[in-house]
Amino acid sequence: MNEPLLIQILTLFPEMFEGPFNHSILKRAQEQRLIEFRFVNFRDFAYDKHRMVDDTPYGGGSGMVLKPEPIYRALQAAKAVKPDAKVILLTPQGEVFKQERARQLAAYRHLILICGHYEGFDERIRAWVDLELSIGDYVLTGGELAAMIVSDAVARLVPGVLGSENSAVHDSFTENLLDYPQYTRPFEFNGMKVPEILLSGHHAQIEAWRRKQALKRTAERRPDLFQKLVLTEEDQRLLKEE
Ligand code: ADE
């Protein structure tokens, strides 16, 4: 059996991860030894009397800055567990995290995620990381929630984590296309009916209808993604239909 993907998370707040990582698919993936999470609290690597992890900024200013030494030592300890780690820092200044990057990270055997906290971190920490990721253009109180999101998006792409191996192949964003609308029973609810085509049993027509809906939806809601699509002649024909 393959070794699990090891994701080590450097954080001052490992307890924050207990809820999200211990339910549903992530829980099962750990039980099946497809992924393994380990937490390294870098406060354990602060050796002074007060176990200080942050300090005031050189040059003055408000707030505290994470010190480099505890993070450096924690990182060395994390790297020693398994070779070839990809070291990732969560920060709003990083590359914006997208599905393509999630897919790439899912191919690694060892990821180390560093969660910043407080008002900032010593700039020298940047020298030890391979990649900086942001989950979007807003500022969180720390990197923990971002690390959870990156872990979740990567974990579900590890082969075997989702029920069937190709469940993730047709995800939204895999081909810059939003999902088509889905329906289940009942046929009519609150006066709203399921589109008749879906009950027709005509698979080719259903496929065409779904493709058209996905294209239209993407054009309306995400023109930025739509612009990147390479449309086939059939796509162009579907888009011209009413
Ligand atoms: N830390 C604080 N805000 C963040 C963001 N948007 N992405 C990643 N890490 C963060």
PDB file of N, CA and C in Angstrom, residues 133-189:
ATOM      1  N   LEU A 133       0.978  30.711  -0.029  1.00  0.00           N
ATOM      2  CA  LEU A 133      -0.386  30.635  -0.544  1.00  0.00           C
ATOM      3  C   LEU A 133      -1.327  31.547   0.228  1.00  0.00           C
ATOM      4  N   SER A 134      -2.217  32.193  -0.522  1.00  0.00           N
ATOM      5  CA  SER A 134      -3.318  32.964   0.058  1.00  0.00           C
ATOM      6  C   SER A 134      -4.610  32.290  -0.385  1.00  0.00           C
ATOM      7  N   ILE A 135      -5.606  32.238   0.484  1.00  0.00           N
ATOM      8  CA  ILE A 135      -6.873  31.646   0.039  1.00  0.00           C
ATOM      9  C   ILE A 135      -7.832  32.699  -0.507  1.00  0.00           C
ATOM     10  N   GLY A 136      -7.416  33.936  -0.569  1.00  0.00           N
ATOM     11  CA  GLY A 136      -8.283  34.955  -1.158  1.00  0.00           C
ATOM     12  C   GLY A 136      -7.916  36.330  -0.648  1.00  0.00           C
ATOM     13  N   ASP A 137      -8.496  37.329  -1.289  1.00  0.00           N
ATOM     14  CA  ASP A 137      -8.139  38.711  -0.971  1.00  0.00           C
ATOM     15  C   ASP A 137      -8.934  39.254   0.210  1.00  0.00           C
ATOM     16  N   TYR A 138      -8.652  38.687   1.361  1.00  0.00           N
ATOM     17  CA  TYR A 138      -9.209  39.180   2.616  1.00  0.00           C
ATOM     18  C   TYR A 138      -8.241  38.729   3.686  1.00  0.00           C
ATOM     19  N   VAL A 139      -8.308  39.382   4.847  1.00  0.00           N
ATOM     20  CA  VAL A 139      -7.323  39.070   5.886  1.00  0.00           C
ATOM     21  C   VAL A 139      -7.997  38.314   7.029  1.00  0.00           C
ATOM     22  N   LEU A 140      -7.465  37.144   7.330  1.00  0.00           N
ATOM     23  CA  LEU A 140      -7.954  36.321   8.434  1.00  0.00           C
ATOM     24  C   LEU A 140      -7.144  36.631   9.684  1.00  0.00           C
ATOM     25  N   THR A 141      -7.614  36.096  10.816  1.00  0.00           N
ATOM     26  CA  THR A 141      -6.873  36.348  12.062  1.00  0.00           C
ATOM     27  C   THR A 141      -5.590  35.530  12.118  1.00  0.00           C
ATOM     28  N   GLY A 142      -5.504  34.505  11.279  1.00  0.00           N
ATOM     29  CA  GLY A 142      -4.299  33.684  11.252  1.00  0.00           C
ATOM     30  C   GLY A 142      -4.356  32.720  10.095  1.00  0.00           C
ATOM     31  N   GLY A 143      -3.292  31.964   9.908  1.00  0.00           N
ATOM     32  CA  GLY A 143      -3.232  31.049   8.774  1.00  0.00           C
ATOM     33  C   GLY A 143      -3.982  29.740   8.983  1.00  0.00           C
ATOM     34  N   GLU A 144      -4.520  29.511  10.192  1.00  0.00           N
ATOM     35  CA  GLU A 144      -5.120  28.196  10.478  1.00  0.00           C
ATOM     36  C   GLU A 144      -6.287  27.854   9.552  1.00  0.00           C
ATOM     37  N   LEU A 145      -7.239  28.785   9.426  1.00  0.00           N
ATOM     38  CA  LEU A 145      -8.389  28.488   8.564  1.00  0.00           C
ATOM     39  C   LEU A 145      -7.936  28.289   7.123  1.00  0.00           C
ATOM     40  N   ALA A 146      -6.942  29.048   6.711  1.00  0.00           N
ATOM     41  CA  ALA A 146      -6.409  28.887   5.355  1.00  0.00           C
ATOM     42  C   ALA A 146      -5.763  27.508   5.202  1.00  0.00           C
ATOM     43  N   ALA A 147      -5.026  27.072   6.218  1.00  0.00           N
ATOM     44  CA  ALA A 147      -4.379  25.752   6.166  1.00  0.00           C
ATOM     45  C   ALA A 147      -5.428  24.643   6.091  1.00  0.00           C
ATOM     46  N   MET A 148      -6.548  24.828   6.775  1.00  0.00           N
ATOM     47  CA  MET A 148      -7.625  23.835   6.725  1.00  0.00           C
ATOM     48  C   MET A 148      -8.187  23.749   5.315  1.00  0.00           C
ATOM     49  N   ILE A 149      -8.373  24.889   4.703  1.00  0.00           N
ATOM     50  CA  ILE A 149      -8.955  24.921   3.364  1.00  0.00           C
ATOM     51  C   ILE A 149      -8.009  24.287   2.351  1.00  0.00           C
ATOM     52  N   VAL A 150      -6.751  24.615   2.440  1.00  0.00           N
ATOM     53  CA  VAL A 150      -5.770  24.018   1.527  1.00  0.00           C
ATOM     54  C   VAL A 150      -5.711  22.505   1.763  1.00  0.00           C
ATOM     55  N   SER A 151      -5.685  22.089   3.018  1.00  0.00           N
ATOM     56  CA  SER A 151      -5.614  20.652   3.332  1.00  0.00           C
ATOM     57  C   SER A 151      -6.824  19.905   2.783  1.00  0.00           C
ATOM     58  N   ASP A 152      -7.996  20.483   2.955  1.00  0.00           N
ATOM     59  CA  ASP A 152      -9.226  19.840   2.508  1.00  0.00           C
ATOM     60  C   ASP A 152      -9.237  19.693   0.980  1.00  0.00           C
ATOM     61  N   ALA A 153      -8.889  20.779   0.305  1.00  0.00           N
ATOM     62  CA  ALA A 153      -8.915  20.762  -1.166  1.00  0.00           C
ATOM     63  C   ALA A 153      -7.886  19.776  -1.724  1.00  0.00           C
ATOM     64  N   VAL A 154      -6.749  19.664  -1.060  1.00  0.00           N
ATOM     65  CA  VAL A 154      -5.708  18.734  -1.517  1.00  0.00           C
ATOM     66  C   VAL A 154      -6.103  17.301  -1.175  1.00  0.00           C
ATOM     67  N   ALA A 155      -6.574  17.089   0.040  1.00  0.00           N
ATOM     68  CA  ALA A 155      -6.873  15.732   0.512  1.00  0.00           C
ATOM     69  C   ALA A 155      -7.896  15.038  -0.383  1.00  0.00           C
ATOM     70  N   ARG A 156      -8.921  15.760  -0.807  1.00  0.00           N
ATOM     71  CA  ARG A 156      -9.962  15.107  -1.591  1.00  0.00           C
ATOM     72  C   ARG A 156      -9.472  14.692  -2.975  1.00  0.00           C
ATOM     73  N   LEU A 157      -8.295  15.196  -3.378  1.00  0.00           N
ATOM     74  CA  LEU A 157      -7.734  14.809  -4.677  1.00  0.00           C
ATOM     75  C   LEU A 157      -6.751  13.644  -4.563  1.00  0.00           C
ATOM     76  N   VAL A 158      -6.462  13.222  -3.346  1.00  0.00           N
ATOM     77  CA  VAL A 158      -5.578  12.064  -3.171  1.00  0.00           C
ATOM     78  C   VAL A 158      -6.362  10.819  -3.601  1.00  0.00           C
ATOM     79  N   PRO A 159      -5.783  10.009  -4.496  1.00  0.00           N
ATOM     80  CA  PRO A 159      -6.520   8.850  -5.002  1.00  0.00           C
ATOM     81  C   PRO A 159      -7.065   7.974  -3.868  1.00  0.00           C
ATOM     82  N   GLY A 160      -8.348   7.637  -3.971  1.00  0.00           N
ATOM     83  CA  GLY A 160      -8.989   6.789  -2.973  1.00  0.00           C
ATOM     84  C   GLY A 160      -9.770   7.558  -1.924  1.00  0.00           C
ATOM     85  N   VAL A 161      -9.496   8.855  -1.766  1.00  0.00           N
ATOM     86  CA  VAL A 161     -10.166   9.618  -0.707  1.00  0.00           C
ATOM     87  C   VAL A 161     -11.656   9.812  -1.014  1.00  0.00           C
ATOM     88  N   LEU A 162     -11.971  10.156  -2.240  1.00  0.00           N
ATOM     89  CA  LEU A 162     -13.384  10.221  -2.628  1.00  0.00           C
ATOM     90  C   LEU A 162     -13.803   8.810  -3.044  1.00  0.00           C
ATOM     91  N   GLY A 163     -15.068   8.530  -2.887  1.00  0.00           N
ATOM     92  CA  GLY A 163     -15.581   7.192  -3.158  1.00  0.00           C
ATOM     93  C   GLY A 163     -14.996   6.553  -4.409  1.00  0.00           C
ATOM     94  N   SER A 164     -15.190   7.174  -5.554  1.00  0.00           N
ATOM     95  CA  SER A 164     -14.644   6.587  -6.759  1.00  0.00           C
ATOM     96  C   SER A 164     -13.516   7.461  -7.263  1.00  0.00           C
ATOM     97  N   GLU A 165     -12.532   6.828  -7.882  1.00  0.00           N
ATOM     98  CA  GLU A 165     -11.291   7.521  -8.249  1.00  0.00           C
ATOM     99  C   GLU A 165     -11.520   8.741  -9.121  1.00  0.00           C
ATOM    100  N   ASN A 166     -12.593   8.718  -9.923  1.00  0.00           N
ATOM    101  CA  ASN A 166     -12.746   9.852 -10.835  1.00  0.00           C
ATOM    102  C   ASN A 166     -13.794  10.862 -10.364  1.00  0.00           C
ATOM    103  N   SER A 167     -14.195  10.779  -9.093  1.00  0.00           N
ATOM    104  CA  SER A 167     -15.188  11.737  -8.600  1.00  0.00           C
ATOM    105  C   SER A 167     -14.713  13.169  -8.753  1.00  0.00           C
ATOM    106  N   ALA A 168     -13.405  13.378  -8.665  1.00  0.00           N
ATOM    107  CA  ALA A 168     -12.884  14.741  -8.699  1.00  0.00           C
ATOM    108  C   ALA A 168     -12.576  15.198 -10.123  1.00  0.00           C
ATOM    109  N   VAL A 169     -12.614  14.281 -11.068  1.00  0.00           N
ATOM    110  CA  VAL A 169     -12.172  14.622 -12.424  1.00  0.00           C
ATOM    111  C   VAL A 169     -13.060  15.691 -13.042  1.00  0.00           C
ATOM    112  N   HIS A 170     -14.364  15.599 -12.778  1.00  0.00           N
ATOM    113  CA  HIS A 170     -15.281  16.543 -13.407  1.00  0.00           C
ATOM    114  C   HIS A 170     -15.673  17.700 -12.510  1.00  0.00           C
ATOM    115  N   ASP A 171     -14.891  17.927 -11.462  1.00  0.00           N
ATOM    116  CA  ASP A 171     -15.166  19.060 -10.584  1.00  0.00           C
ATOM    117  C   ASP A 171     -15.264  20.361 -11.358  1.00  0.00           C
ATOM    118  N   SER A 172     -16.039  21.278 -10.786  1.00  0.00           N
ATOM    119  CA  SER A 172     -15.946  22.661 -11.244  1.00  0.00           C
ATOM    120  C   SER A 172     -14.484  23.053 -11.204  1.00  0.00           C
ATOM    121  N   PHE A 173     -14.063  23.899 -12.092  1.00  0.00           N
ATOM    122  CA  PHE A 173     -12.712  24.469 -12.140  1.00  0.00           C
ATOM    123  C   PHE A 173     -11.694  23.535 -12.751  1.00  0.00           C
ATOM    124  N   THR A 174     -11.974  22.202 -12.784  1.00  0.00           N
ATOM    125  CA  THR A 174     -11.006  21.317 -13.400  1.00  0.00           C
ATOM    126  C   THR A 174     -10.808  21.747 -14.837  1.00  0.00           C
ATOM    127  N   GLU A 175     -11.915  22.165 -15.469  1.00  0.00           N
ATOM    128  CA  GLU A 175     -11.754  22.706 -16.815  1.00  0.00           C
ATOM    129  C   GLU A 175     -12.338  24.125 -16.909  1.00  0.00           C
ATOM    130  N   ASN A 176     -12.164  24.895 -15.849  1.00  0.00           N
ATOM    131  CA  ASN A 176     -12.632  26.286 -15.832  1.00  0.00           C
ATOM    132  C   ASN A 176     -14.122  26.432 -16.103  1.00  0.00           C
ATOM    133  N   LEU A 177     -14.875  25.413 -15.730  1.00  0.00           N
ATOM    134  CA  LEU A 177     -16.308  25.428 -16.002  1.00  0.00           C
ATOM    135  C   LEU A 177     -17.060  25.211 -14.690  1.00  0.00           C
ATOM    136  N   LEU A 178     -18.083  26.007 -14.437  1.00  0.00           N
ATOM    137  CA  LEU A 178     -18.904  25.776 -13.246  1.00  0.00           C
ATOM    138  C   LEU A 178     -19.805  24.565 -13.481  1.00  0.00           C
ATOM    139  N   ASP A 179     -20.287  23.972 -12.399  1.00  0.00           N
ATOM    140  CA  ASP A 179     -21.163  22.800 -12.508  1.00  0.00           C
ATOM    141  C   ASP A 179     -22.511  23.148 -13.129  1.00  0.00           C
ATOM    142  N   TYR A 180     -23.118  22.173 -13.773  1.00  0.00           N
ATOM    143  CA  TYR A 180     -24.499  22.309 -14.261  1.00  0.00           C
ATOM    144  C   TYR A 180     -25.461  22.130 -13.085  1.00  0.00           C
ATOM    145  N   PRO A 181     -26.707  22.609 -13.190  1.00  0.00           N
ATOM    146  CA  PRO A 181     -27.659  22.445 -12.082  1.00  0.00           C
ATOM    147  C   PRO A 181     -28.065  20.984 -11.898  1.00  0.00           C
ATOM    148  N   GLN A 182     -28.231  20.586 -10.654  1.00  0.00           N
ATOM    149  CA  GLN A 182     -28.612  19.213 -10.307  1.00  0.00           C
ATOM    150  C   GLN A 182     -29.988  19.212  -9.651  1.00  0.00           C
ATOM    151  N   TYR A 183     -30.701  18.144  -9.811  1.00  0.00           N
ATOM    152  CA  TYR A 183     -32.026  17.975  -9.180  1.00  0.00           C
ATOM    153  C   TYR A 183     -32.167  16.563  -8.647  1.00  0.00           C
ATOM    154  N   THR A 184     -32.976  16.432  -7.598  1.00  0.00           N
ATOM    155  CA  THR A 184     -33.367  15.094  -7.153  1.00  0.00           C
ATOM    156  C   THR A 184     -34.855  15.130  -6.817  1.00  0.00           C
ATOM    157  N   ARG A 185     -35.419  14.013  -6.345  1.00  0.00           N
ATOM    158  CA  ARG A 185     -36.835  13.995  -6.023  1.00  0.00           C
ATOM    159  C   ARG A 185     -37.179  15.009  -4.920  1.00  0.00           C
ATOM    160  N   PRO A 186     -38.369  15.570  -4.837  1.00  0.00           N
ATOM    161  CA  PRO A 186     -39.524  15.274  -5.696  1.00  0.00           C
ATOM    162  C   PRO A 186     -39.473  16.043  -7.027  1.00  0.00           C
ATOM    163  N   PHE A 187     -40.290  15.565  -7.979  1.00  0.00           N
ATOM    164  CA  PHE A 187     -40.335  16.200  -9.296  1.00  0.00           C
ATOM    165  C   PHE A 187     -40.807  17.647  -9.202  1.00  0.00           C
ATOM    166  N   GLU A 188     -41.788  17.863  -8.320  1.00  0.00           N
ATOM    167  CA  GLU A 188     -42.283  19.237  -8.157  1.00  0.00           C
ATOM    168  C   GLU A 188     -42.250  19.625  -6.690  1.00  0.00           C
ATOM    169  N   PHE A 189     -41.718  20.791  -6.410  1.00  0.00           N
ATOM    170  CA  PHE A 189     -41.682  21.269  -5.024  1.00  0.00           C
ATOM    171  C   PHE A 189     -41.916  22.773  -5.012  1.00  0.00           C
TER     172      PHE A 189
END
